């Protein structure tokens, strides 16, 4: 493995279990470290680099924007906000957008919307339904909504006002909320990312939409990781033909430039009034330009269709090579958001993959996560398989 650990700064807070490499540049779905070693990037900055690295149309657009205006206070109108909001509204079937800087911030805003929605109805202590294995962020409120005791440990007392239920079980949510007048919203990921690439079933999503309508709850769908074309539709919930009331976005929306958004439908669009919520950097012209150009390029280059086609090709190849192996529990996901669950912990694969020239991640201890850029070709998908399969077989043989 390339030695870099010794050169790492002693002044950076120790919050990541980093691998001993430092990346210097990228082109398409390949990156190079400071020593010149090349890697095939099957992680895409954790589902962030939608257009890959050094995209020939994104880079000049961002350079042009930097030369014009990087930041503008939200005291003033930001025309690019209007432009990006209109694009998101059109593609989501929703009505209004609030811009922030990250998925955590978007999820935090969604939780504030849910509470204000409850208070406006006269509910003093609003309750939000959340899910086992969910991940919504690391602020105190989003951490409380998250369903991972390991990341919550050491940060109590957590925020109250959450009921936790299992995925894909409509009777469980009915039972958990029965007779509770304080429930105001249901909050979930269409496909859980950090929780192990766990998809919500289409019929369950449809049942949930119906339940929210019956009970006057906000349906809040965290599309931070699974949205922005990753599954082959703009947003993963669209496979179920439903429209949420609140939809946090981030990650792939800016192709690497920090950005977050909360898209709201009619039920939630007017909950916030001036002074209820805000941000200094959110909606800045540079991030907005990144979002506008990302959507433009995705459409021009047919990247939703590409994500569906190449994702299906990659999943089929993984199933062919690994699916029947004892030790491989399940290969799941959709488009270019795939998880390979093993029957044993596989964290060691991250370092071994780096040695082999492949970037990926392991989540929920036993799940290999692949979330490459949406520009991935079938030939590059085959390369991922060729590099990954021997590593998995070797690990399972240990």
mmCIF file of C-alpha atoms in Angstrom, residues 28-29 41-53 55 225-235 251-253 255 294-295 297-299 301-311 334-338 370-378 380:
data_model
loop_
_atom_site.group_PDB
_atom_site.id
_atom_site.type_symbol
_atom_site.label_atom_id
_atom_site.label_comp_id
_atom_site.label_asym_id
_atom_site.label_seq_id
_atom_site.Cartn_x
_atom_site.Cartn_y
_atom_site.Cartn_z
ATOM 1 C CA UNK A 28 -13.565 10.450 -15.659
ATOM 2 C CA UNK A 29 -13.929 7.509 -13.256
ATOM 3 C CA UNK A 41 -13.217 4.988 -8.561
ATOM 4 C CA UNK A 42 -16.283 2.890 -7.670
ATOM 5 C CA UNK A 43 -17.113 5.163 -4.722
ATOM 6 C CA UNK A 44 -17.539 8.517 -6.506
ATOM 7 C CA UNK A 45 -16.741 10.510 -3.367
ATOM 8 C CA UNK A 46 -19.542 8.493 -1.655
ATOM 9 C CA UNK A 47 -22.181 9.078 -4.355
ATOM 10 C CA UNK A 48 -21.117 12.717 -4.871
ATOM 11 C CA UNK A 49 -19.133 12.910 -8.137
ATOM 12 C CA UNK A 50 -22.143 12.476 -10.437
ATOM 13 C CA UNK A 51 -20.202 13.559 -13.546
ATOM 14 C CA UNK A 52 -16.921 11.893 -12.590
ATOM 15 C CA UNK A 53 -13.738 13.930 -12.281
ATOM 16 C CA UNK A 55 -15.735 16.929 -16.574
ATOM 17 C CA UNK A 225 -27.651 9.394 -1.348
ATOM 18 C CA UNK A 226 -30.129 7.598 -3.608
ATOM 19 C CA UNK A 227 -31.430 10.672 -5.465
ATOM 20 C CA UNK A 228 -30.137 12.692 -8.421
ATOM 21 C CA UNK A 229 -30.384 9.965 -11.043
ATOM 22 C CA UNK A 230 -28.475 7.287 -9.166
ATOM 23 C CA UNK A 231 -31.166 4.609 -9.588
ATOM 24 C CA UNK A 232 -32.123 5.545 -13.150
ATOM 25 C CA UNK A 233 -34.856 8.024 -12.214
ATOM 26 C CA UNK A 234 -34.272 11.524 -10.849
ATOM 27 C CA UNK A 235 -35.328 10.347 -7.392
ATOM 28 C CA UNK A 251 -24.410 14.639 -2.477
ATOM 29 C CA UNK A 252 -24.757 14.239 -6.270
ATOM 30 C CA UNK A 253 -26.651 17.503 -6.829
ATOM 31 C CA UNK A 255 -21.044 16.959 -8.621
ATOM 32 C CA UNK A 294 -25.028 19.013 -13.276
ATOM 33 C CA UNK A 295 -28.681 18.675 -14.271
ATOM 34 C CA UNK A 297 -25.170 17.692 -18.424
ATOM 35 C CA UNK A 298 -27.086 14.717 -16.982
ATOM 36 C CA UNK A 299 -29.909 15.414 -19.422
ATOM 37 C CA UNK A 301 -25.699 12.949 -21.879
ATOM 38 C CA UNK A 302 -28.608 10.663 -20.919
ATOM 39 C CA UNK A 303 -27.088 9.808 -17.559
ATOM 40 C CA UNK A 304 -30.343 8.561 -15.988
ATOM 41 C CA UNK A 305 -30.637 5.969 -18.734
ATOM 42 C CA UNK A 306 -26.937 5.219 -18.383
ATOM 43 C CA UNK A 307 -27.235 4.675 -14.612
ATOM 44 C CA UNK A 308 -30.103 2.226 -15.162
ATOM 45 C CA UNK A 309 -28.395 0.357 -18.016
ATOM 46 C CA UNK A 310 -24.854 0.185 -16.626
ATOM 47 C CA UNK A 311 -26.185 -0.473 -13.126
ATOM 48 C CA UNK A 334 -30.755 -0.330 -8.073
ATOM 49 C CA UNK A 335 -28.934 1.508 -10.842
ATOM 50 C CA UNK A 336 -25.506 2.614 -9.677
ATOM 51 C CA UNK A 337 -26.237 2.147 -5.959
ATOM 52 C CA UNK A 338 -25.375 -1.458 -5.207
ATOM 53 C CA UNK A 370 -20.561 0.566 -4.914
ATOM 54 C CA UNK A 371 -21.763 4.093 -5.830
ATOM 55 C CA UNK A 372 -19.635 5.128 -8.835
ATOM 56 C CA UNK A 373 -20.136 8.194 -11.009
ATOM 57 C CA UNK A 374 -23.130 8.072 -13.357
ATOM 58 C CA UNK A 375 -20.823 8.353 -16.381
ATOM 59 C CA UNK A 376 -19.573 4.769 -15.772
ATOM 60 C CA UNK A 377 -19.500 2.612 -18.911
ATOM 61 C CA UNK A 378 -20.222 -1.111 -19.156
ATOM 62 C CA UNK A 380 -15.590 0.130 -16.691
#
